Tab-separated table of C-alpha atoms in Angstrom:
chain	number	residue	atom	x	y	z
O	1	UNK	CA	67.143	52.757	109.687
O	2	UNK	CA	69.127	55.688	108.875
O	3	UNK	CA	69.127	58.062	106.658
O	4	UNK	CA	72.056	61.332	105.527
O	5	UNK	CA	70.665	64.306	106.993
O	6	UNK	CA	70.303	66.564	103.726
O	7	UNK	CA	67.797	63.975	102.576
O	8	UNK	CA	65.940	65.015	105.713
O	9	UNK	CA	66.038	68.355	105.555
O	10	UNK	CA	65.185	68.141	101.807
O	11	UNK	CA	61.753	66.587	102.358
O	12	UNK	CA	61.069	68.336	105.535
O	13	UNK	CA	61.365	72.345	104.221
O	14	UNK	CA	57.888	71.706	101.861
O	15	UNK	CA	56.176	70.857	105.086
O	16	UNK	CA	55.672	74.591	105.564
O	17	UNK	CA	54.607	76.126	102.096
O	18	UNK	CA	50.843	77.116	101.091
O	19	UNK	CA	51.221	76.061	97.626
O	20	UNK	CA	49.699	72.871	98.428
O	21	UNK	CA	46.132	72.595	97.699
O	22	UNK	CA	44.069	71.372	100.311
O	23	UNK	CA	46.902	72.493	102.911
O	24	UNK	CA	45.787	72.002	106.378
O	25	UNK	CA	47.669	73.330	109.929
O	26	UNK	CA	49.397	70.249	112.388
O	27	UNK	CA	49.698	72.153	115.531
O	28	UNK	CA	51.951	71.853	118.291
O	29	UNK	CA	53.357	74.169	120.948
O	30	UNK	CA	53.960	77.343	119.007
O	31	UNK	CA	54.579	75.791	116.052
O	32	UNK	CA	52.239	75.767	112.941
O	33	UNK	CA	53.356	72.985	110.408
O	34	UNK	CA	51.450	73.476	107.362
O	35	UNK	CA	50.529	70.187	105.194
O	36	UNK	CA	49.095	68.497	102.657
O	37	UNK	CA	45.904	67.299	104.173
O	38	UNK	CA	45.939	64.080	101.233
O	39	UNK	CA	49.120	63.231	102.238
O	40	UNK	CA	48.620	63.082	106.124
O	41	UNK	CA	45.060	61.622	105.360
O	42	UNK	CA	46.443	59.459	103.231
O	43	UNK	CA	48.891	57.784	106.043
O	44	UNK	CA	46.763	57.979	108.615
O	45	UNK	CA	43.102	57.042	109.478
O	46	UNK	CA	42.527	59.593	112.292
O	47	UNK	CA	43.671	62.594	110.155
O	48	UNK	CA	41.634	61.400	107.341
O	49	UNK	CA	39.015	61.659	109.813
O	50	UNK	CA	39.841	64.934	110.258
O	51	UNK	CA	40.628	66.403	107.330
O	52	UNK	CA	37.963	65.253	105.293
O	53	UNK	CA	35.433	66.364	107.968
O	54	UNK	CA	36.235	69.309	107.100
O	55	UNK	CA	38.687	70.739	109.770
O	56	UNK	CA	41.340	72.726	108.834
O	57	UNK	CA	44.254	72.369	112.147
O	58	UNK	CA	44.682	69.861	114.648
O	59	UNK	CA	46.233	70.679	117.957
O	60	UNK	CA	48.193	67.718	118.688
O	61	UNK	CA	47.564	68.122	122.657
O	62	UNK	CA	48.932	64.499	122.971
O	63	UNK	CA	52.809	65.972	121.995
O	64	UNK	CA	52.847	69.620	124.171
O	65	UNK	CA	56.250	68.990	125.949
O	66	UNK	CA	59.444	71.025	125.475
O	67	UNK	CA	61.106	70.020	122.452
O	68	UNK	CA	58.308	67.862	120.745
O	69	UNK	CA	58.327	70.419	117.564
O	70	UNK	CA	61.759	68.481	116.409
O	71	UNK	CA	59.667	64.918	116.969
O	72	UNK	CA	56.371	65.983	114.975
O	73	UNK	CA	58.642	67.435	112.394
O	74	UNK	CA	60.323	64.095	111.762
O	75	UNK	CA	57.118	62.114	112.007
O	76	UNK	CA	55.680	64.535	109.104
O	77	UNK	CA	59.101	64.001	107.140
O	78	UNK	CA	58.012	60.267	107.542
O	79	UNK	CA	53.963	61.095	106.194
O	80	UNK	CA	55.918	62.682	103.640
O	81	UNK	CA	58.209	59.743	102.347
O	82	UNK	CA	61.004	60.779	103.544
O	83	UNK	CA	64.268	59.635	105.968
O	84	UNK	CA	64.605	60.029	109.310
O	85	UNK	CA	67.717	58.951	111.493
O	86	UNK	CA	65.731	57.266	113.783
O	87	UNK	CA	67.689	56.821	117.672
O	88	UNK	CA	66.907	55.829	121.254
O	89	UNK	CA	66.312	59.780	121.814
O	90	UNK	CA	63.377	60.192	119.360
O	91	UNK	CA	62.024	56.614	119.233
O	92	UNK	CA	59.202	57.151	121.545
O	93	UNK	CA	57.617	59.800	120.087
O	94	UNK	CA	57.529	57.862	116.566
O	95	UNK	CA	56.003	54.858	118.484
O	96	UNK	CA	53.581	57.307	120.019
O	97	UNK	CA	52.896	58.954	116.857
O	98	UNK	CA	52.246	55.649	115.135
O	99	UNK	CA	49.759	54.475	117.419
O	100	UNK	CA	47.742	57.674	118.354
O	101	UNK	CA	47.490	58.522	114.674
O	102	UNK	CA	46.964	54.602	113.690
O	103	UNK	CA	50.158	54.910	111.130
O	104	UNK	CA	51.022	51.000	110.272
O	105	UNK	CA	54.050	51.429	108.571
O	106	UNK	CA	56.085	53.880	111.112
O	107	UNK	CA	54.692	51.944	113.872
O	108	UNK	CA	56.601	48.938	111.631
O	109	UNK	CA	59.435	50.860	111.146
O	110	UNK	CA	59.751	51.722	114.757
O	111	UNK	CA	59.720	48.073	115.612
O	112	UNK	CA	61.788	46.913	113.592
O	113	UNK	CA	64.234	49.597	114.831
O	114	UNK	CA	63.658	48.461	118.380
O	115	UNK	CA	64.246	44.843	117.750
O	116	UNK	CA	67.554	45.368	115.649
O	117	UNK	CA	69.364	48.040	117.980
O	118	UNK	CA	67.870	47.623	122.012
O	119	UNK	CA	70.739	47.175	123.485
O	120	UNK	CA	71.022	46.146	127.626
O	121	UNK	CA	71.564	49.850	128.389
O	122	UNK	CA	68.417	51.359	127.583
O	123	UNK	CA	66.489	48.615	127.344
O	124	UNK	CA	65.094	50.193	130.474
O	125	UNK	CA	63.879	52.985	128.272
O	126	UNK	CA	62.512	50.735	125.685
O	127	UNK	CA	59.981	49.321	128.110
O	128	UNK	CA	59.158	52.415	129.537
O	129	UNK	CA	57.826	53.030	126.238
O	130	UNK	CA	56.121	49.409	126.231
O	131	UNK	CA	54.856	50.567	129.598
O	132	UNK	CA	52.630	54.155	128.064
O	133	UNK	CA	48.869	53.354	128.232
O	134	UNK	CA	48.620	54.218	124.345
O	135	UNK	CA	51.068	51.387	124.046
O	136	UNK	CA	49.989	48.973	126.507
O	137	UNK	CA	46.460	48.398	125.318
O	138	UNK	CA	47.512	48.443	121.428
O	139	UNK	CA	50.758	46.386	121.263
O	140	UNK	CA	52.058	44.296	123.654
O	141	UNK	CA	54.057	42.993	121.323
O	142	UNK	CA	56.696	45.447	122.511
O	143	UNK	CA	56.266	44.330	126.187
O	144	UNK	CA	56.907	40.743	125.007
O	145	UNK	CA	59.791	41.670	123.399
O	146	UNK	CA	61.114	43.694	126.748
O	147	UNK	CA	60.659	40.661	129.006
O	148	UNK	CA	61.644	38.183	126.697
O	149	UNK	CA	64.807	40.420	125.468
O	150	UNK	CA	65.434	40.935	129.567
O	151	UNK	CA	65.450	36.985	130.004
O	152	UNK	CA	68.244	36.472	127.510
O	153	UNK	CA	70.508	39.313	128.830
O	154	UNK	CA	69.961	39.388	132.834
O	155	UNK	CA	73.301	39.206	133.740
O	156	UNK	CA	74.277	42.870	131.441
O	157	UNK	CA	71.126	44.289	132.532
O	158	UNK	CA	71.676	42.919	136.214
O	159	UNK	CA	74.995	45.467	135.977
O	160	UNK	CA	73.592	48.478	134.359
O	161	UNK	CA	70.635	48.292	136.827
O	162	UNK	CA	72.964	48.383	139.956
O	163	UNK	CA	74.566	51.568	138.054
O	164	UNK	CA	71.370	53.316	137.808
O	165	UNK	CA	69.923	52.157	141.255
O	166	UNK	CA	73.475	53.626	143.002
O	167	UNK	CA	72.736	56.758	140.941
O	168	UNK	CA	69.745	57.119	143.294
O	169	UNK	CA	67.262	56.585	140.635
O	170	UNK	CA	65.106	54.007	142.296
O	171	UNK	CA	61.682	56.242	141.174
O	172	UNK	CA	62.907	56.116	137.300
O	173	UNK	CA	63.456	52.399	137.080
O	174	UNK	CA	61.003	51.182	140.026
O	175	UNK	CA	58.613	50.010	137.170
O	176	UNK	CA	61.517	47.845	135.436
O	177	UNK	CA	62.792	46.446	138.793
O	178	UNK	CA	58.943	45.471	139.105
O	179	UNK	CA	58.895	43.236	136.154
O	180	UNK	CA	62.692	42.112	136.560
O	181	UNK	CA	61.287	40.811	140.089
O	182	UNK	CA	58.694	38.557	138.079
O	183	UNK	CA	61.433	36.505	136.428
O	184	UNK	CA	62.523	34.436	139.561
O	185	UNK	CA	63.525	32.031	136.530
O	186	UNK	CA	66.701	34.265	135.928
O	187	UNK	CA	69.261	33.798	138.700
O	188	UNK	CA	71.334	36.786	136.947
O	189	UNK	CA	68.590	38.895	138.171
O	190	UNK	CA	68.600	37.588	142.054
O	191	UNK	CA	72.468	38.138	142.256
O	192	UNK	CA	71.867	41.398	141.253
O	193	UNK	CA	69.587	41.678	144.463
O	194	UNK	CA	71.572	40.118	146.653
O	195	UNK	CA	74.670	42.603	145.409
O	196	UNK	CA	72.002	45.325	145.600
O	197	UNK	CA	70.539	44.700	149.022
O	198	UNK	CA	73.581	44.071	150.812
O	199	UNK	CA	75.066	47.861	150.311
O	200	UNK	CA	72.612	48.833	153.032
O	201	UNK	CA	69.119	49.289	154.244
O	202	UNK	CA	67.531	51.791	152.027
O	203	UNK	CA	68.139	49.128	148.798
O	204	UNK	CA	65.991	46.480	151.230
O	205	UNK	CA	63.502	48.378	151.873
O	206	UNK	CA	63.570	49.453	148.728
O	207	UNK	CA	63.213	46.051	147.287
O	208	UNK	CA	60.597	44.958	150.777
O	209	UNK	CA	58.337	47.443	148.932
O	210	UNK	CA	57.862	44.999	146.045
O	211	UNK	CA	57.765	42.019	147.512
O	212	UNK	CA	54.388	41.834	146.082
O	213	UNK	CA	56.057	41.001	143.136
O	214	UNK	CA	58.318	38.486	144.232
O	215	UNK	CA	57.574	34.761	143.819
O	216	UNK	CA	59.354	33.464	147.104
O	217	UNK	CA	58.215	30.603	147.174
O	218	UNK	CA	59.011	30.102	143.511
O	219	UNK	CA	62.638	31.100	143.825
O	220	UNK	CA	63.257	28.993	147.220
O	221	UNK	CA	62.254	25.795	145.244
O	222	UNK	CA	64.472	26.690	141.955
O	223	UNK	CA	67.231	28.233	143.890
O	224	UNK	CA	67.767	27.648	147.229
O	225	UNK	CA	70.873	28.721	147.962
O	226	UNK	CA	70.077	32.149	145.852
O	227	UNK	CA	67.396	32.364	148.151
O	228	UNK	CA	69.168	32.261	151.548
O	229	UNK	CA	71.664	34.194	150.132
O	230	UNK	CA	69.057	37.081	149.191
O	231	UNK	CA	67.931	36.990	153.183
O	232	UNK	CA	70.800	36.700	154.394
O	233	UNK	CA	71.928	39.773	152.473
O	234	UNK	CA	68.534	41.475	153.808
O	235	UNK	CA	68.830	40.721	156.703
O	236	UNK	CA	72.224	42.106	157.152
O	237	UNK	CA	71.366	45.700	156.665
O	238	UNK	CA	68.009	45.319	158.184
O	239	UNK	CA	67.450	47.887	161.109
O	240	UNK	CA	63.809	48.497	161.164
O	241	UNK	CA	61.351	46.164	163.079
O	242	UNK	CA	58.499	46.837	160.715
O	243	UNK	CA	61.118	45.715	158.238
O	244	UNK	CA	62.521	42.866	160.118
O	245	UNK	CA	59.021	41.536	160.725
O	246	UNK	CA	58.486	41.370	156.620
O	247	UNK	CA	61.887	39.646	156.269
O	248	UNK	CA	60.662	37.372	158.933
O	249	UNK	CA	56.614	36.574	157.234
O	250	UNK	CA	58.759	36.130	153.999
O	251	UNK	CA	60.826	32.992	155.429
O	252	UNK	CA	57.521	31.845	157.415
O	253	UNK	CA	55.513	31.796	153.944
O	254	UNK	CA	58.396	29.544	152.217
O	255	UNK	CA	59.119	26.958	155.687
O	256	UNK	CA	54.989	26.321	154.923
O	257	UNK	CA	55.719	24.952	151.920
């Protein structure tokens, strides 16, 4: 998925020259690329749309953040035919490219990327990008992936998630955590709480907050000692009633069983 970088930068430099016929203005930030409006119609659907209306720019409102001009210059390189080194750093904006502009093969590409090289520290990134609404509602292929790549690797993931959660980080990865929480299945993934919860009573409450997500009752009948382990290890570090009373309805619901 790789490419040498001259081949880039050979493709990429006609991106910006009127001799085109037809030429048309991509527009983001600052940054006017001028194109081919065949070739991007020809790629994509929505820019056909476009183009052949009759429009002559497109803002690409959908890409204004710092820095994006590098990422819709290498998704044009792509329209164009050309090679693009594609990494974790700029793999989200080709995803997002791929969809919003309904672009088959770089959404293909992309995948295929993402399946050969996720690797258990930043798969947490990877289903961040599985988690964007453009991405959610069009492939949740890539969220299958996530949850089934999370199942065969919980104990390395288990680890780089205690690095990141130490690094006081608990707001990047709360959305992972959430679905790591689902897969009571994995007992990687409850020694990692138990490890997590017993360094003190922000992790537990931390973890209290998505209990939600939690099947209790699920993980007392697989694992039972896991289980008393994990309150136990709660319960250590618990110093809040409010707390202590969840920790306490959360051993009440299981004993019912």
């Amino acid at each position: 998925m790789a490419s040498t970088l001259p081949e880039t930068v050979n493709v990429s430099r006609f991106l910006n020259r009127k001799e085109f016929s037809n030429t048309v203005e991509i527009i983001v930030n600052e940054t006017k690329f001028v194109c081919s409006g065949v070739i991007v119609a020809q790629q994509s659907p929505v820019f056909e749309k476009l183009f052949m209306g009759g429009a002559t720019f497109v803002l690409l409102e959908d890409f204004f953040f710092q820095g994006s001009e590098l990422a819709i210059e290498e998704c044009l390189t792509l329209l164009y035919g050309g090679k693009v080194l594609i990494t974790i750093s700029n793999i989200a904006s080709l995803v997002r490219f791929s969809l919003i502009y309904e672009i088959k093969f770089m959404w293909d590409l992309a995948f295929d990327w993402i399946k050969e090289n996720t690797t258990s520290s930043h798969i947490c990134k990877i289903f961040d990008i599985a988690n964007l609404p453009e991405v959610k509602s069009r492939k949740g292929d890539l969220m299958a992936f996530c949850l089934e790549f999370m199942k065969k690797n919980e104990e390395d993931i288990a680890q780089e998630l205690i690095t990141r959660l130490q690094d006081d980080k608990k707001g990047v990865v709360r959305d992972f955590v959430k679905a790591m929480l689902q897969l009571t299945n994995c007992p990687g993934y409850i020694s990692f709480l138990i490890a997590f919860c017993g360094e003190g009573s922000s992790n537990t409450n931390f973890i209290l907050d998505l209990s939600e997500f939690i099947n209790y009752e699920n993980l007392f009948a697989q694992y039972k000692e896991l289980f008393n382990n994990l309150i136990g290890s709660m319960n250590k570090s618990m110093e809040d009633p409010f707390r202590l009373k969840q920790l306490i309805d959360i051993q009440m619901s299981v004993l019912k069983m």
